[in-house]
Amino acid sequence: MKQPGAPTDLMSAEGISALASGVLAGRKASVAKALNLVEDRRDGSRRAVGALLRLLREQSDGSSHRVGLTGPPGVGKSTLAAALARTLRERGRSVGVVAVDPSSVRSGGSLLGDRARMGFDPSDEKVFVRSLATGGEAGGLSWAAPAAAQVLAAAYEVVLLETTGVGQTETDVRYVADTVVLVVQPGSGDVLQFLKAGIMEIPDLLVVNKADTGVLAERATSDLRSALASAQSAGLGEAMPILATSATERRGLDELADALDAQRASATDLAAHRRRGEVAWTLQLFRRLHGRHGVETLGGDAALEAAIDEALDADAPPTICAHLSERYLATVGRRESPGAKATKETQP
Amino acid sequence: MPDRPWIMRTYAGHSTAAASNELYRSNLARGQTGLSVAFDLPTQTGYDADHALSRGEVGKVGVPISHIGDMRALFEGLPLEEMNTSMTINATAMWLLALYIALAEERGDDIAKLRGTVQNDIVKEYLSRGTYVFPPGPSIRLITDVIAFTTEKVPKWNPTNVCSYHLQEAGATPVQELAYALVTAIGVLDAAKARGDIPAERFPEVVGRISFFVNAGIRFVEEMCKLRAFTELWDRICRERYGVDDPKLRRFRYGIQVNSLGLTEQQPENNIIRIVLEMLAVTLSKDARARAVQLPAWNEALGLPRPWDQQWSLRAQQILAFETDLLENEDLFNGSTVVEAKTQKLIDEAWAEVERVLEKGGAVAAVESGYVKQALVESNAARLRRIEAGEQVVVGVNRYEEGVPSPLVADLDEAIMRVDPKVEQDQITALAKWRAERDQGAVDAALKALKETATGDANLMAASIACAKAGVTTGEWAGTLREVFGEYRAPTGVGGAQVSRSEGDTVKQVRAELEAVAEKLGRRPKMLVGKPGLDGHSNGAEQIALKARDVGFDVVYEGIRLTPEQIVASALEEGVHLIGLSVLSGSHLELVPDVLKRMDEAGLKDVPLVVGGIIPDADAARLREQGVARVYTPKHFALDTLMGELVELVAERAG
């Protein structure tokens, strides 16, 4: 295995080490540069990213809280993320935000419009917002989102990760976030649909946003409570806190911030959870490169997961993926074109 | 008996209250019959001249009015009881009306005799013009507070002027213009009715005071039919929805400014012909004739118009009204099967859209959800595509481009108005003096009362007039309400807009080039698009953002009203490869260099900055000298080609 901070063709070991120090110190220019790096798709970047993430993991205390905000389009996730970030700032916490928006299937381009409505103070050194495009990934996240979340987690106390809101396939956020918040709006039948689609196992918290209209919002919340109760008695889902917020009227945000703190405090298996997330992420990275054939060649899902889990002691996912890639290519004895996407598969 | 001529106005105001007063007096001496006050952007968005966002905007697109002292200077020597004053003012309409009323009372005028209009229409601000401040709920409250007040105290005043003008500027088709203006009026009237403090027997008068501000484009036959359709549909709404029996109160009363969107930078002298033809749409048909007409100036696509340019447009009105036989005739088109069929088609289609929006919860809900904005953005994109493809002919732009150079623009920098940069500092100095000399105790008490009223339900007009009399400033009035109501950002409408279905070879080529650059960079080229300053006309920026996405950029669309600090902070955090700024208010020489300086400080010197807007050639040269990579003006209508240049810029820096 390579040493941490090993030189790559993209960056020197010293460069990566300096970058990591900048990120840990919360310097915006460094955080921005690190995010540019983790978004880099060139083959040569994988080891640099791996080295950087490993340094960040070693040198930070892992105390940052990674919160995923998911839910269908139009429920006001961006506005909620902005309002929540503001509440957290008022409590003196530093906040990093990753907002993911879909890419156009036709052009590959995207419009990342969320930022405009967040309206943060540009001179505030303790809030950082990065928009990412899905780049054609399913699962509601960008392929760079897991690494981006790790970078931000090294620099800020709370990381908010907002998914695209494609709805029923947003399961990826589970392995990136410590706490998943499902956001719905009053009067929508979303929750029951999610239960049926098997999404309801995900959230740790349920938020009814746009609860701007007192009585109606209360009714929506109580409707949800009873729907949830009947679903639970049928064996679906677990009990979870339900909160009502109004991002535009700034209501319910303190309660949400408290609930998130409570979740974080009561999480007993956080390290194991993050480890499982990194295994899943590594496997997905590998599968994107080499498809089902790659997984089968290296012994199938279970064997690969075990190998990855072991490798995580020493390395970060992008580096492990690079090693697995080498192993695979040596096994099949031929070189694939770099970054081949023809065999790309998506997570179930 | 010949019809009376319409009210002739020129949208005017610049630099200072005193300079604007002089302008008004000379315009009236030249035969103008009404005043149309243009306010500068700080006044429109509720900031004083010394606020960070006011930088570069003071006195530019209109007159700065900070307090009653400015109002006194603006109307010095003009008898308010005899004037018909139209004020283009929206988010702060209540405040400017309060200053006007306070001035009238100070002069001993009878405020019941005041005649005029405050635009006071927030919906189109969210959709197109961008000078909104507060969220929809409080904004509608301010509008209906003004309505309730004027109904009782200033009965000849038009308390709200529902605008379809800006919808067309944002790309609306005639059907969209009709539908969205009508649902806006319905939204305001429904809200006024729901207040419960306007006696039911007076409600028909409230309906009768609703006036409209409409646009007329170059397809003047269709545009005339649109006005006839407006007349019929409004009559229907007044009758069926509000039970207004008196036909006089159901009249579709409207003022007009003809289209600025279609005015060209190329061969700009042709614009005066466009302006005259567009005026025909709103004057030819007696039954659908405008009550007040103001025309843009021929050189608006080049920069701010001078008094002579505006006078030329006024002359066009006077010739039509006084030299021709138009006003001697009854309606020329009654009984025309062509006009009637066209009108009916517009009526049917617009009514269907009205019902669609009402089903979605009405105008405000359809704005908040982004539905209306997205429809407009798509229409505008389609319009630009037609021009670029040559399907929609624009003489001098995509047909008959060759010609003898115009002597009118021989000296381009002389062919527009320049506002003395000293104006801003003078205004700031005067403001400091005003604050120092007023009775601060009275100001504090008036603001406290304003805040308390805003927190409750009572009408805010009385408290605002008290503020005006106490010497409160525009920034203080709006700042107090911002504290209570919060500040709003409207949906941009670009996120969900559809990618163009018809694509030329240029687009495909640009896309391929972009993919090649992406390979080289390791990630997809990312571009930030935004508008610095207070100018809220976002249509151009939206189209650039949309097109950039369609050729494959990841686009961070930042929207309007950004400080240079915000732009640079976003560029850094987002890791963009290119920044595109749009400025239409003439403040580019103040704002753009500031952005460049801050980029330098943030270590973003290598990121190319491009600027688009109404930018005179000499200014463009200065901006390029200071490091702006490209300057685009309305003549760069071929967006595909423009995108190619942007990709090249990124490629150059990628090495």
XYZ file of N, CA and C in Angstrom, chain A residues 28-29 32 35-36 39-42 103-104 106-120 122 124 127-133 250, chain B residues 488-489 491 494 499-501 503 511 515 519-524 526 545-546 549-550 552-558 565-566 569-570 572-575:
216
model
N -11.505 28.971 3.429
C -12.413 28.780 2.295
C -11.685 28.437 0.999
N -10.568 29.118 0.762
C -9.857 28.866 -0.493
C -9.409 27.406 -0.552
N -12.449 25.109 -1.053
C -12.884 25.176 -2.450
C -11.961 24.347 -3.335
N -12.501 20.689 -2.896
C -13.725 20.235 -3.567
C -13.509 20.153 -5.075
N -12.752 21.088 -5.633
C -12.419 20.984 -7.058
C -11.708 19.663 -7.328
N -13.956 16.617 -7.235
C -14.829 16.560 -8.408
C -14.080 16.143 -9.672
N -12.777 16.088 -9.580
C -11.960 15.801 -10.761
C -12.127 14.334 -11.171
N -12.502 14.111 -12.413
C -12.774 12.746 -12.857
C -11.576 12.053 -13.500
N -10.478 12.770 -13.627
C -9.340 12.132 -14.289
C -8.791 10.997 -13.425
N -28.571 16.932 -13.513
C -27.985 17.356 -14.783
C -28.964 17.055 -15.910
N -28.865 17.836 -16.945
C -29.689 17.603 -18.128
C -29.212 16.346 -18.844
N -29.794 15.576 -21.856
C -29.435 15.934 -23.219
C -28.062 16.559 -23.330
N -27.818 17.562 -22.501
C -26.583 18.327 -22.698
C -25.508 17.977 -21.686
N -25.888 17.294 -20.608
C -24.920 17.027 -19.546
C -24.743 18.212 -18.620
N -25.234 19.380 -19.034
C -25.119 20.583 -18.205
C -26.188 20.613 -17.134
N -26.119 21.629 -16.284
C -27.106 21.717 -15.211
C -27.308 23.164 -14.807
N -28.428 23.417 -14.167
C -28.669 24.722 -13.564
C -28.726 24.539 -12.068
N -27.762 25.129 -11.395
C -27.682 24.968 -9.957
C -28.236 26.243 -9.352
N -29.559 26.245 -9.157
C -30.208 27.505 -8.840
C -30.468 27.729 -7.359
N -30.103 26.770 -6.543
C -30.496 26.843 -5.133
C -29.808 27.957 -4.377
N -28.571 28.155 -4.719
C -27.721 29.060 -3.977
C -28.317 30.458 -3.849
N -28.939 30.897 -4.963
C -29.463 32.255 -5.029
C -30.406 32.553 -3.867
N -31.129 31.541 -3.443
C -32.154 31.802 -2.432
C -31.629 31.651 -1.007
N -30.371 31.246 -0.876
C -29.860 31.015 0.477
C -29.490 32.311 1.177
N -28.894 33.228 0.419
C -28.650 34.571 0.935
C -27.791 34.648 2.189
N -26.641 33.962 2.161
C -25.755 34.055 3.328
C -24.875 35.289 3.244
N -21.684 37.024 2.756
C -20.471 36.559 2.067
C -19.202 36.701 2.906
N -19.035 35.865 6.040
C -19.065 34.863 7.110
C -18.141 33.699 6.734
N -19.544 29.621 7.012
C -20.574 28.937 6.237
C -20.081 28.823 4.803
N -20.261 27.640 4.233
C -19.719 27.358 2.902
C -20.752 26.557 2.134
N -21.042 27.005 0.915
C -22.049 26.307 0.107
C -21.444 25.865 -1.210
N -21.609 24.626 -1.535
C -21.148 24.124 -2.831
C -22.310 23.419 -3.515
N -22.556 23.767 -4.769
C -23.580 23.079 -5.552
C -22.918 22.031 -6.427
N -23.525 20.870 -6.481
C -23.006 19.801 -7.335
C -24.112 19.334 -8.264
N -23.716 18.916 -9.444
C -24.689 18.346 -10.372
C -24.612 16.828 -10.297
N -39.779 31.010 9.174
C -38.767 30.683 10.185
C -39.391 30.094 11.445
N -37.604 38.842 0.597
C -38.005 37.730 -0.269
C -37.051 37.565 -1.436
N -36.887 36.351 -1.875
C -36.245 36.093 -3.171
C -37.196 35.257 -4.001
N -38.724 32.889 -7.077
C -38.187 31.781 -7.875
C -37.636 32.298 -9.203
N -35.643 29.308 -13.919
C -34.751 28.698 -14.896
C -34.540 27.211 -14.628
N -35.195 22.145 -22.049
C -34.119 22.300 -23.019
C -34.745 22.419 -24.404
N -34.156 23.263 -25.202
C -34.629 23.461 -26.570
C -34.703 22.131 -27.328
N -35.785 21.948 -28.055
C -35.944 20.713 -28.821
C -35.232 20.803 -30.168
N -32.294 22.004 -32.335
C -30.930 22.453 -32.124
C -30.176 22.545 -33.430
N -21.164 22.009 -27.957
C -21.264 20.972 -26.937
C -20.065 20.018 -27.009
N -17.248 19.342 -24.176
C -16.900 18.019 -23.642
C -15.382 17.824 -23.665
N -12.926 17.086 -20.424
C -11.932 16.010 -20.313
C -10.604 16.561 -19.799
N -10.243 17.687 -20.384
C -8.964 18.297 -20.071
C -8.942 18.818 -18.628
N -10.029 19.419 -18.213
C -10.106 20.001 -16.872
C -10.304 18.951 -15.798
N -10.845 17.807 -16.189
C -11.164 16.785 -15.203
C -12.571 16.936 -14.659
N -13.181 18.081 -14.857
C -14.580 18.220 -14.471
C -15.268 19.164 -15.451
N -16.579 19.105 -15.432
C -17.391 19.883 -16.363
C -17.199 21.381 -16.109
N -17.770 24.994 -15.225
C -18.815 25.525 -14.355
C -18.819 27.049 -14.485
N -28.123 31.837 -18.770
C -27.983 30.680 -17.875
C -28.561 29.423 -18.529
N -29.731 29.593 -19.107
C -30.422 28.471 -19.744
C -29.619 27.918 -20.914
N -26.499 26.059 -19.878
C -26.806 24.676 -19.484
C -27.011 23.808 -20.723
N -27.684 24.379 -21.715
C -28.009 23.587 -22.892
C -26.798 23.232 -23.744
N -24.033 22.514 -22.132
C -23.313 21.575 -21.281
C -22.570 22.150 -20.084
N -22.689 23.464 -19.853
C -22.078 24.026 -18.644
C -22.865 23.584 -17.404
N -22.169 23.431 -16.289
C -22.838 23.448 -14.999
C -22.966 24.922 -14.645
N -24.205 25.389 -14.447
C -24.423 26.820 -14.269
C -24.922 27.111 -12.858
N -24.179 27.925 -12.145
C -24.659 28.403 -10.859
C -25.379 29.707 -11.145
N -26.703 29.698 -11.070
C -27.448 30.918 -11.368
C -27.728 31.653 -10.066
N -27.147 32.834 -9.949
C -27.200 33.550 -8.678
C -28.331 34.538 -8.571
N -19.156 41.424 -3.257
C -18.675 40.447 -2.267
C -19.355 39.102 -2.453
N -20.673 39.144 -2.626
C -21.421 37.888 -2.774
C -20.990 37.143 -4.031
N -17.537 35.621 -3.439
C -17.606 34.510 -2.480
C -18.204 33.272 -3.151
N -19.256 33.455 -3.946
C -19.869 32.321 -4.631
C -18.911 31.697 -5.630
N -15.765 31.617 -5.586
C -14.735 30.854 -4.875
C -15.304 29.531 -4.356
N -16.410 29.606 -3.627
C -16.954 28.401 -3.007
C -17.391 27.387 -4.057
N -17.912 27.879 -5.166
C -18.419 26.970 -6.184
C -17.334 26.449 -7.118
N -16.160 27.026 -7.062
C -15.078 26.573 -7.931
C -15.403 26.729 -9.402
